[in-house]
């Protein structure tokens, strides 16, 4: 009867139309890269200073912090939650890091900061999952607690490593491979690992499924709660690393570090093309979003434009980039 | 009530075509629909029926061709235009606001108001009038997301009528209805048509199409292959036009359950919500059908067996071993699979690809350490897709771009790929075309013959009786009888209704 029903289009050799269609989808999906390239080309043509190795090293150093945070934000958003604790976690784990450095050494202190970031992520995630409160509100409240704890722990003072540790404490600013700073290398390696985790592992598949349809994921045997907690832990680790980079640069940590940067991170994720509705997006998109934001700031410097207008222009460029991306994807 | 203020327009469709990213899904459609006509669209899954209906309903815009009403060309492409022209589309996916009440949904964005203040008493009166016209039994205060799918659909019909729809486009409205509800709906369609409303009806139930439609159009692969009077067609002639050849769609004959087949799945004293004291037992190789009216606790029972909801009381055992603190995960570990009722809410992750969706329930069986093995996944998915005949341009396409019937097949494929010992299926062929339906029937029969224990819920009583070795009937969440194969359908139906209900 129907077993050999009509020509099945299950797995035939791709027809010409199909190949074209596949390409079409590609071009559309990578619209935001075109925006990035356009900005790079514009800056290369309009300044002599943009394409110098000094500026590029500087740029990649700058992008590390927002890039790490955008990666954490992207993972959370894909899984269907927001993490507004990112900057508070950043501050608190950097502070814990400096305190441990003071009592042991720089290396142990850095490891402690990352562990603290992961634990804070675990706590945030548990709060969100257990309370059942919308993640936006739950993490907003939690972030206030974390900031408050940061103030309590530091007594609102700036924390420094011991004098003899100061030089080593700045190690994330040191030049490293290819003349890039160590911060850039940390950023590239960590983000690369997370990107692979999300794109190629079964864990990544679960992240997408939970963000796309939590109920369908649950009925497919996925523990939705633990997936969310894991996403927050990844975000916590990214925050802690970003906090270490900032602390290493400044030679200190304090409770008011990086206030508000969690929103920049979410903006970067969304500019890159990750849907705030969850279930769609990619880590590289968060990185592209962070690059675009950083390039805009960099361009202002290089072009010597009046920074009074920087925010207005940044806002307009974000709308443009996102608008083009949306337009390209809509036209099916 | 003023739901047919103007006569319905004569609709003319000329040369309409539509493509998605370069792939044509509808070509050169010419169609005339007279006012007050019941016009049915039939065709295989993916033939383009929903697409055509959506173009008429303004949900999507055609790439080429024209539409005209009473001779005036119209440019639709926006649901508001369509509503203004009196056209109302009730889509396959449903479009209610889940958190609002029935009443608010019916008058969505058209609430009665005076000086901006809502007047719910007036809405309530309008609602009662609509209820009188349709004969539906719907609580206006209930929240929509708590209602069974069949009732949700009635709410959508009420909404269309409240908007003064003169052309009602229904995409597979009966797929989600139980037998008597179908009959009611078809009667309503006839009444509306007699009152001058045009009804466009997409359905895979060809008998139903022929009984209610004045005229019928067959689509095949995006082309119109036949438009004619329903009276001149038979189910066989329609199928021939749909698939382009003769097709034999008899129900398979299930293999008898071996006398020594062990009990695979058993449940004792299941309770939760409407489900009260349900006991059941399924042996290896056996298909147990669960019959009952909408709201009789059939779906709820399946969900309890799978741990999708936690039972208040009762035990589920697999191979004699009790499963404690049942969750979907534990149920899956014990070899149970559940093909859920609603593909959109419970079954599929719509924006993800066909491949990811099918692979989702069996991810850990194809991995290398933490990594997905893409090649193994591709071949596993291709294989299971072939066994249920999924027609997708690419398995990398988002599952939401598949036609409704193909989505259903993808959902089925997802659970088959786990090779479960026990398969729980809620509406196995909802929205699936005649040919594919028969293929799924054969598949279920073969799986059972191979030793799988199957529990199947279906509103289609013929299907249930043909597939099952035994049928358990539920009424108000209570088992009212178990019937062996060969039982008369009337006996099952009256047990479900409660006219009688003692064991046959
Ligand atoms: N948004 C979309 N993007 C890409 N392809 C689409 C989209 N929507 C529909 N299609 C394709 O268009 C074709 C026709 O789909 P349509 O939904 O009209 O089928 P149908 O006749 O209603 O089938 P069914 O009986 O299964 O509901 C299918 O091949 C489907 O995959
Ligand atoms: Mg359809």
PDB file of N, CA and C in Angstrom, chain A residues 291-326:
ATOM      1  N   UNK A 291      31.563  43.296  19.350  1.00  0.00           N
ATOM      2  CA  UNK A 291      32.524  43.954  18.450  1.00  0.00           C
ATOM      3  C   UNK A 291      31.920  45.227  17.862  1.00  0.00           C
ATOM      4  N   UNK A 292      30.662  45.128  17.440  1.00  0.00           N
ATOM      5  CA  UNK A 292      30.038  46.310  16.836  1.00  0.00           C
ATOM      6  C   UNK A 292      29.980  47.454  17.852  1.00  0.00           C
ATOM      7  N   UNK A 293      29.561  47.136  19.069  1.00  0.00           N
ATOM      8  CA  UNK A 293      29.493  48.186  20.095  1.00  0.00           C
ATOM      9  C   UNK A 293      30.876  48.781  20.358  1.00  0.00           C
ATOM     10  N   UNK A 294      31.876  47.920  20.451  1.00  0.00           N
ATOM     11  CA  UNK A 294      33.226  48.405  20.743  1.00  0.00           C
ATOM     12  C   UNK A 294      33.770  49.237  19.581  1.00  0.00           C
ATOM     13  N   UNK A 295      33.495  48.788  18.368  1.00  0.00           N
ATOM     14  CA  UNK A 295      33.970  49.516  17.182  1.00  0.00           C
ATOM     15  C   UNK A 295      33.384  50.920  17.117  1.00  0.00           C
ATOM     16  N   UNK A 296      32.139  51.040  17.505  1.00  0.00           N
ATOM     17  CA  UNK A 296      31.515  52.360  17.451  1.00  0.00           C
ATOM     18  C   UNK A 296      32.257  53.319  18.378  1.00  0.00           C
ATOM     19  N   UNK A 297      32.550  52.824  19.600  1.00  0.00           N
ATOM     20  CA  UNK A 297      33.308  53.660  20.541  1.00  0.00           C
ATOM     21  C   UNK A 297      34.693  53.984  19.998  1.00  0.00           C
ATOM     22  N   UNK A 298      35.332  52.951  19.463  1.00  0.00           N
ATOM     23  CA  UNK A 298      36.674  53.105  18.901  1.00  0.00           C
ATOM     24  C   UNK A 298      36.667  54.114  17.753  1.00  0.00           C
ATOM     25  N   UNK A 299      35.663  54.012  16.904  1.00  0.00           N
ATOM     26  CA  UNK A 299      35.558  54.915  15.760  1.00  0.00           C
ATOM     27  C   UNK A 299      35.455  56.373  16.205  1.00  0.00           C
ATOM     28  N   UNK A 300      34.684  56.597  17.231  1.00  0.00           N
ATOM     29  CA  UNK A 300      34.563  57.964  17.745  1.00  0.00           C
ATOM     30  C   UNK A 300      35.916  58.526  18.143  1.00  0.00           C
ATOM     31  N   UNK A 301      36.698  57.702  18.832  1.00  0.00           N
ATOM     32  CA  UNK A 301      38.033  58.136  19.235  1.00  0.00           C
ATOM     33  C   UNK A 301      38.897  58.470  18.037  1.00  0.00           C
ATOM     34  N   UNK A 302      38.916  57.493  17.096  1.00  0.00           N
ATOM     35  CA  UNK A 302      39.843  57.639  15.969  1.00  0.00           C
ATOM     36  C   UNK A 302      39.455  58.815  15.086  1.00  0.00           C
ATOM     37  N   UNK A 303      38.155  58.991  14.906  1.00  0.00           N
ATOM     38  CA  UNK A 303      37.710  60.063  14.020  1.00  0.00           C
ATOM     39  C   UNK A 303      37.756  61.410  14.729  1.00  0.00           C
ATOM     40  N   UNK A 304      38.019  61.370  16.017  1.00  0.00           N
ATOM     41  CA  UNK A 304      38.082  62.612  16.768  1.00  0.00           C
ATOM     42  C   UNK A 304      36.735  63.312  16.852  1.00  0.00           C
ATOM     43  N   UNK A 305      35.665  62.532  16.757  1.00  0.00           N
ATOM     44  CA  UNK A 305      34.338  63.129  16.845  1.00  0.00           C
ATOM     45  C   UNK A 305      34.053  63.555  18.276  1.00  0.00           C
ATOM     46  N   UNK A 306      33.161  64.501  18.363  1.00  0.00           N
ATOM     47  CA  UNK A 306      32.753  64.983  19.669  1.00  0.00           C
ATOM     48  C   UNK A 306      32.004  63.866  20.400  1.00  0.00           C
ATOM     49  N   UNK A 307      32.526  63.412  21.500  1.00  0.00           N
ATOM     50  CA  UNK A 307      31.902  62.279  22.189  1.00  0.00           C
ATOM     51  C   UNK A 307      30.549  62.638  22.802  1.00  0.00           C
ATOM     52  N   UNK A 308      30.200  63.915  22.758  1.00  0.00           N
ATOM     53  CA  UNK A 308      28.866  64.306  23.234  1.00  0.00           C
ATOM     54  C   UNK A 308      27.788  63.536  22.485  1.00  0.00           C
ATOM     55  N   UNK A 309      28.065  63.302  21.180  1.00  0.00           N
ATOM     56  CA  UNK A 309      27.049  62.659  20.355  1.00  0.00           C
ATOM     57  C   UNK A 309      27.145  61.139  20.357  1.00  0.00           C
ATOM     58  N   UNK A 310      28.164  60.630  21.061  1.00  0.00           N
ATOM     59  CA  UNK A 310      28.427  59.197  20.925  1.00  0.00           C
ATOM     60  C   UNK A 310      27.202  58.339  21.249  1.00  0.00           C
ATOM     61  N   UNK A 311      26.520  58.682  22.326  1.00  0.00           N
ATOM     62  CA  UNK A 311      25.386  57.832  22.722  1.00  0.00           C
ATOM     63  C   UNK A 311      24.283  57.850  21.685  1.00  0.00           C
ATOM     64  N   UNK A 312      24.014  59.070  21.159  1.00  0.00           N
ATOM     65  CA  UNK A 312      22.959  59.172  20.152  1.00  0.00           C
ATOM     66  C   UNK A 312      23.325  58.323  18.934  1.00  0.00           C
ATOM     67  N   UNK A 313      24.559  58.479  18.476  1.00  0.00           N
ATOM     68  CA  UNK A 313      24.984  57.736  17.286  1.00  0.00           C
ATOM     69  C   UNK A 313      24.978  56.237  17.566  1.00  0.00           C
ATOM     70  N   UNK A 314      25.459  55.855  18.752  1.00  0.00           N
ATOM     71  CA  UNK A 314      25.460  54.434  19.095  1.00  0.00           C
ATOM     72  C   UNK A 314      24.043  53.875  19.005  1.00  0.00           C
ATOM     73  N   UNK A 315      23.108  54.601  19.602  1.00  0.00           N
ATOM     74  CA  UNK A 315      21.716  54.147  19.579  1.00  0.00           C
ATOM     75  C   UNK A 315      21.203  54.001  18.169  1.00  0.00           C
ATOM     76  N   UNK A 316      21.481  55.003  17.335  1.00  0.00           N
ATOM     77  CA  UNK A 316      21.001  54.959  15.952  1.00  0.00           C
ATOM     78  C   UNK A 316      21.634  53.780  15.206  1.00  0.00           C
ATOM     79  N   UNK A 317      22.928  53.588  15.399  1.00  0.00           N
ATOM     80  CA  UNK A 317      23.603  52.484  14.696  1.00  0.00           C
ATOM     81  C   UNK A 317      23.061  51.126  15.143  1.00  0.00           C
ATOM     82  N   UNK A 318      22.770  51.008  16.436  1.00  0.00           N
ATOM     83  CA  UNK A 318      22.207  49.735  16.916  1.00  0.00           C
ATOM     84  C   UNK A 318      20.870  49.476  16.219  1.00  0.00           C
ATOM     85  N   UNK A 319      20.026  50.513  16.179  1.00  0.00           N
ATOM     86  CA  UNK A 319      18.725  50.337  15.526  1.00  0.00           C
ATOM     87  C   UNK A 319      18.909  49.955  14.061  1.00  0.00           C
ATOM     88  N   UNK A 320      19.860  50.613  13.403  1.00  0.00           N
ATOM     89  CA  UNK A 320      20.117  50.304  11.997  1.00  0.00           C
ATOM     90  C   UNK A 320      20.556  48.862  11.820  1.00  0.00           C
ATOM     91  N   UNK A 321      21.540  48.458  12.621  1.00  0.00           N
ATOM     92  CA  UNK A 321      22.077  47.101  12.484  1.00  0.00           C
ATOM     93  C   UNK A 321      20.982  46.073  12.717  1.00  0.00           C
ATOM     94  N   UNK A 322      20.228  46.263  13.786  1.00  0.00           N
ATOM     95  CA  UNK A 322      19.186  45.300  14.117  1.00  0.00           C
ATOM     96  C   UNK A 322      18.064  45.342  13.079  1.00  0.00           C
ATOM     97  N   UNK A 323      17.757  46.548  12.617  1.00  0.00           N
ATOM     98  CA  UNK A 323      16.697  46.702  11.618  1.00  0.00           C
ATOM     99  C   UNK A 323      17.038  45.979  10.326  1.00  0.00           C
ATOM    100  N   UNK A 324      18.273  46.150   9.856  1.00  0.00           N
ATOM    101  CA  UNK A 324      18.690  45.481   8.621  1.00  0.00           C
ATOM    102  C   UNK A 324      18.630  43.973   8.802  1.00  0.00           C
ATOM    103  N   UNK A 325      19.097  43.532   9.959  1.00  0.00           N
ATOM    104  CA  UNK A 325      19.110  42.107  10.238  1.00  0.00           C
ATOM    105  C   UNK A 325      17.693  41.539  10.193  1.00  0.00           C
ATOM    106  N   UNK A 326      16.790  42.244  10.839  1.00  0.00           N
ATOM    107  CA  UNK A 326      15.401  41.803  10.884  1.00  0.00           C
ATOM    108  C   UNK A 326      14.770  41.798   9.498  1.00  0.00           C
TER     109      UNK A 326
END
